Short mmCIF file of C-alpha atoms in Angstrom, two decimals:
data_model
loop_
_atom_site.label_atom_id
_atom_site.label_comp_id
_atom_site.label_asym_id
_atom_site.label_seq_id
_atom_site.Cartn_x
_atom_site.Cartn_y
_atom_site.Cartn_z
CA UNK N 21 -0.07 -0.32 0.19
CA UNK N 22 2.58 2.40 -0.26
CA UNK N 23 2.63 3.25 3.46
CA UNK N 24 4.67 2.68 6.50
CA UNK N 25 1.84 0.90 8.52
CA UNK N 26 4.04 -1.34 11.53
CA UNK N 27 5.67 2.28 12.16
CA UNK N 28 1.72 3.25 12.39
CA UNK N 29 0.85 0.48 14.23
CA UNK N 30 3.84 0.45 16.96
CA UNK N 31 3.22 4.29 17.39
CA UNK N 32 -0.78 3.54 18.29
CA UNK N 33 0.37 0.49 19.78
CA UNK N 34 2.94 2.98 22.10
CA UNK N 35 0.74 5.75 23.04
CA UNK N 36 -2.24 2.62 24.28
CA UNK N 37 0.94 1.64 26.96
CA UNK N 38 2.33 5.06 27.34
CA UNK N 39 -1.42 5.82 28.80
CA UNK N 40 -1.88 2.23 30.56
CA UNK N 41 1.44 3.61 32.57
CA UNK N 42 0.45 6.55 32.97
CA UNK N 43 -2.53 5.20 34.86
CA UNK N 44 -0.47 2.78 36.63
CA UNK N 45 1.83 5.50 38.17
CA UNK N 46 -1.41 7.20 39.31
CA UNK N 47 -2.48 4.82 40.94
CA UNK N 48 0.18 2.81 42.66
CA UNK N 49 3.52 6.11 41.94
CA UNK N 50 5.50 3.90 40.43
CA UNK N 51 7.01 4.11 37.15
CA UNK N 52 8.20 1.69 34.65
CA UNK N 53 9.98 0.21 31.28
CA UNK N 54 7.84 -0.41 28.50
CA UNK N 55 9.23 -2.55 25.35
CA UNK N 56 7.80 -2.06 22.29
CA UNK N 57 9.24 -3.68 19.38
CA UNK N 58 8.48 -3.00 15.58
CA UNK N 59 7.97 -7.05 14.59
CA UNK N 60 5.93 -7.69 17.82
CA UNK N 61 3.25 -5.24 16.83
CA UNK N 62 3.23 -5.61 13.19
CA UNK N 63 2.58 -9.84 14.36
CA UNK N 64 -0.27 -8.88 16.48
CA UNK N 65 -1.69 -6.72 14.05
CA UNK N 66 -1.96 -9.80 11.56
CA UNK N 67 -5.15 -10.49 13.88
CA UNK N 68 -7.90 -12.63 12.14
CA UNK N 69 -5.21 -13.85 9.45
CA UNK N 70 -2.64 -15.24 12.71
CA UNK N 71 -5.95 -17.04 13.65
CA UNK N 72 -6.70 -18.45 10.34
CA UNK N 73 -3.36 -20.36 11.06
CA UNK N 74 -3.27 -20.33 15.30
CA UNK N 75 -7.06 -21.54 15.40
CA UNK N 76 -7.87 -23.28 12.14
CA UNK N 77 -4.69 -24.51 10.89
CA UNK N 78 -4.58 -22.36 7.64
CA UNK N 79 -1.95 -20.85 6.06
CA UNK N 80 -3.05 -17.82 4.61
CA UNK N 81 -1.87 -17.18 1.60
CA UNK N 82 -0.97 -13.65 -1.06
CA UNK N 83 -4.98 -12.74 -1.86
CA UNK N 84 -4.92 -9.16 -2.82
CA UNK N 85 -7.42 -7.00 -1.78
CA UNK N 86 -9.60 -10.28 -1.00
CA UNK N 87 -11.03 -10.69 2.86
CA UNK N 88 -9.92 -14.38 3.55
CA UNK N 89 -12.68 -14.51 5.64
CA UNK N 90 -15.50 -13.28 4.17
CA UNK N 91 -16.80 -13.33 0.29
CA UNK N 92 -17.18 -11.13 -1.43
CA UNK N 93 -15.53 -8.94 -0.04
CA UNK N 94 -13.24 -7.31 -2.15
CA UNK N 95 -12.34 -4.29 -4.62
CA UNK N 96 -14.42 -4.88 -8.16
CA UNK N 97 -13.35 -3.69 -11.66
CA UNK N 98 -16.16 -1.11 -12.84
CA UNK N 99 -16.48 0.55 -15.91
CA UNK N 100 -14.38 3.76 -14.93
CA UNK N 101 -12.69 2.78 -11.71
CA UNK N 102 -12.83 0.70 -9.41
CA UNK N 103 -15.47 -0.12 -6.23
CA UNK N 104 -14.96 -2.43 -2.90
CA UNK N 105 -18.23 -4.58 -2.53
CA UNK N 106 -18.08 -5.81 1.97
CA UNK N 107 -20.72 -8.27 1.30
CA UNK N 108 -20.44 -9.24 5.27
CA UNK N 109 -23.01 -11.95 5.94
CA UNK N 110 -25.45 -14.08 3.67
CA UNK N 111 -28.50 -11.10 4.17
CA UNK N 112 -26.26 -8.76 2.40
CA UNK N 113 -25.10 -11.27 0.21
CA UNK N 114 -28.63 -11.61 -0.69
CA UNK N 115 -29.25 -8.00 -1.52
CA UNK N 116 -26.01 -8.03 -3.52
CA UNK N 117 -27.77 -10.54 -5.84
CA UNK N 118 -31.18 -8.24 -6.12
CA UNK N 119 -29.51 -4.96 -6.30
CA UNK N 120 -27.10 -6.94 -9.57
CA UNK N 121 -30.51 -9.05 -10.78
CA UNK N 122 -28.58 -12.41 -9.91
CA UNK N 123 -31.51 -14.59 -9.40
CA UNK N 124 -30.00 -17.83 -10.37
CA UNK N 125 -26.86 -17.24 -8.21
CA UNK N 126 -29.02 -16.26 -4.99
CA UNK N 127 -30.31 -19.35 -5.33
CA UNK N 128 -27.05 -21.76 -6.86
CA UNK N 129 -25.79 -23.97 -3.57
CA UNK N 130 -22.16 -22.89 -3.97
CA UNK N 131 -23.11 -19.45 -2.24
CA UNK N 132 -26.29 -19.72 -0.34
CA UNK N 133 -23.84 -19.48 2.74
CA UNK N 134 -20.39 -17.58 3.27
CA UNK N 135 -18.85 -20.98 4.11
CA UNK N 136 -19.36 -21.96 0.68
CA UNK N 137 -18.48 -18.83 -1.19
CA UNK N 138 -15.50 -19.08 0.17
CA UNK N 139 -15.23 -22.65 -1.28
CA UNK N 140 -16.10 -21.62 -4.19
CA UNK N 141 -14.78 -17.38 -4.11
CA UNK N 142 -13.21 -16.84 -7.85
CA UNK N 143 -16.35 -18.31 -8.97
CA UNK N 144 -18.70 -15.94 -7.15
CA UNK N 145 -16.25 -13.30 -8.30
CA UNK N 146 -16.46 -13.05 -11.58
CA UNK N 147 -20.11 -13.34 -12.12
CA UNK N 148 -20.06 -10.50 -10.11
CA UNK N 149 -17.45 -8.27 -11.67
CA UNK N 150 -19.10 -9.77 -15.02
CA UNK N 151 -22.03 -7.22 -14.51
CA UNK N 152 -20.01 -4.47 -12.33
CA UNK N 153 -17.07 -4.25 -15.18
CA UNK N 154 -20.27 -2.86 -17.57
CA UNK N 155 -21.53 -0.15 -14.83
CA UNK N 156 -20.19 2.87 -14.21
CA UNK N 157 -19.05 3.41 -10.72
CA UNK N 158 -21.60 5.75 -9.38
CA UNK N 159 -24.75 3.17 -11.25
CA UNK N 160 -22.76 0.67 -9.14
CA UNK N 161 -22.92 2.47 -5.69
CA UNK N 162 -26.97 3.66 -6.29
CA UNK N 163 -27.27 0.02 -6.89
CA UNK N 164 -25.89 -1.60 -3.66
CA UNK N 165 -27.05 2.08 -1.57
CA UNK N 166 -30.47 1.11 -2.95
CA UNK N 167 -30.22 -2.31 -1.39
CA UNK N 168 -28.39 -1.22 1.49
CA UNK N 169 -24.97 -3.60 0.62
CA UNK N 170 -22.37 -2.62 1.96
CA UNK N 171 -19.17 -1.09 -0.82
CA UNK N 172 -17.98 2.76 -1.75
CA UNK N 173 -15.40 3.59 -4.26
CA UNK N 174 -11.73 3.21 -4.81
CA UNK N 175 -10.34 6.65 -5.00
CA UNK N 176 -7.53 8.08 -5.95
CA UNK N 177 -5.61 10.40 -3.59
CA UNK N 178 -6.66 13.79 -5.11
CA UNK N 179 -10.34 12.06 -4.88
CA UNK N 180 -9.55 11.21 -1.78
CA UNK N 181 -9.02 14.85 -0.60
CA UNK N 182 -11.95 16.59 -2.72
CA UNK N 183 -14.67 14.04 -0.74
CA UNK N 184 -17.27 15.76 0.55
CA UNK N 185 -16.90 14.15 3.81
CA UNK N 186 -13.32 14.96 4.30
CA UNK N 187 -14.32 18.49 3.15
CA UNK N 188 -16.95 18.71 5.93
CA UNK N 189 -14.74 17.28 8.71
CA UNK N 190 -12.01 19.57 7.89
CA UNK N 191 -9.07 16.94 7.93
CA UNK N 192 -6.59 18.92 5.95
CA UNK N 193 -4.90 21.93 8.07
CA UNK N 194 -2.85 24.74 5.88
CA UNK N 195 0.26 26.36 8.25
CA UNK N 196 2.52 28.90 6.88
CA UNK N 197 6.11 28.25 7.67
CA UNK N 198 8.68 30.64 8.28
CA UNK N 199 9.55 30.92 4.83
CA UNK N 200 5.99 32.64 3.58
CA UNK N 201 5.37 29.11 2.07
CA UNK N 202 2.32 27.19 2.75
CA UNK N 203 1.90 23.20 3.44
CA UNK N 204 -0.85 21.51 3.67
CA UNK N 205 -1.41 18.13 6.10
CA UNK N 206 -3.68 15.76 7.30
CA UNK N 207 -4.14 16.80 10.40
CA UNK N 208 -5.27 14.80 14.23
CA UNK N 209 -8.44 13.11 12.88
CA UNK N 210 -10.58 11.89 15.89
CA UNK N 211 -12.21 14.88 17.68
CA UNK N 212 -12.10 15.53 20.94
CA UNK N 213 -15.35 17.63 22.54
CA UNK N 214 -13.23 19.47 25.21
CA UNK N 215 -9.62 19.61 24.65
CA UNK N 216 -9.25 19.80 20.55
CA UNK N 217 -5.96 18.42 18.70
CA UNK N 218 -4.31 22.08 18.12
CA UNK N 219 -2.40 21.76 14.51
CA UNK N 220 -0.71 24.82 14.73
CA UNK N 221 3.40 24.87 13.76
CA UNK N 222 3.57 24.11 9.90
CA UNK N 223 6.63 21.71 9.88
CA UNK N 224 10.36 23.10 9.31
CA UNK N 225 11.94 23.33 6.24
CA UNK N 226 15.91 22.36 6.22
CA UNK N 227 18.01 24.24 8.48
CA UNK N 228 15.63 26.30 9.81
CA UNK N 229 17.20 25.27 13.57
CA UNK N 230 20.06 24.57 12.78
CA UNK N 231 21.59 27.81 15.19
CA UNK N 232 19.62 27.40 17.81
CA UNK N 233 20.66 23.83 17.98
CA UNK N 234 24.17 25.20 17.92
CA UNK N 235 24.22 27.94 19.83
CA UNK N 236 22.33 26.16 22.57
CA UNK N 237 23.08 23.00 22.91
CA UNK N 238 26.53 22.40 22.16
CA UNK N 239 27.21 26.21 22.98
CA UNK N 240 29.03 27.00 19.70
CA UNK N 241 29.95 30.77 20.31
CA UNK N 242 29.01 32.97 16.77
CA UNK N 243 32.15 33.52 15.77
CA UNK N 244 32.08 29.24 14.99
CA UNK N 245 29.20 29.61 13.85
CA UNK N 246 30.39 32.17 10.61
CA UNK N 247 33.43 29.76 10.34
CA UNK N 248 30.94 26.95 9.42
CA UNK N 249 28.79 29.08 7.13
CA UNK N 250 31.78 30.54 5.50
CA UNK N 251 33.22 26.96 4.87
CA UNK N 252 29.89 25.64 3.83
CA UNK N 253 29.20 23.44 6.68
CA UNK N 254 25.84 24.59 7.70
CA UNK N 255 23.49 26.73 5.64
#
C-alpha cells in the first residue's frame, strides 16, 4: 500500500502503553519501562490472519485485496474505475444478488452460505465482476446503496481529499512556514469535545533550527558559527 504501516501501528500501541503506564503511576506512584517492538506489533496486527493459522490450522496465502474469511469482500472493476463490495453476511449477499439482478446466484447452493462462497470464491467473484464491469462507478454504488449493501468507491489521492466528508470534517490543515510558504497536510483525525487537537506549527524547512541547536545544545559561539557558514558546513 506504500505506507509504513508497521511504524504507524507500533506508534499507536506505544501511545496506548504510555497511557496505561501513566494510569498505573497515578494509582501506585510507580513508573515502568515500556518495551515496544516493531516486529511484535506487526505480528499482533495480523489479527484474523493469525487466528486462521493458530486456531484453524490454515496457512494464509497472498490474496490481494480480498478478505480471507468473507466472500464477496474485495475490489471489483467497473467501467470507469473500481469499487469495493463488502458483504459481511448472507443477508447482504442476498441483497447484492437483488441489486445486480443475479437471481440464479441467489439460490445456487455454491453461494448460499458464506462458508460455501469462500470455497467457491473465484466463481462468485467472476460472476459479480461480469456485471460490475459493464456499469459506471456511480450506477454500481447507487444500486448497492438502494439495497443496503456495504460498498464504496476506490478513490485516487486527489479524489480522497476532494471527498465531501473529508472536507466537512475539516481534516486538512494549511499552515504557514517561516519562509512564508504554505503547506497542507492531514490533521489529527479524532475530534475531542473538551480538548480539541491543535495543528499550529508547520513542519520546519531544512536548516531552520540549525543555529539554535548549535548555540543552545553545543554551546558554539557566533564566530564559530560564522566560520562553519563560510566553509559551507551549515547554511
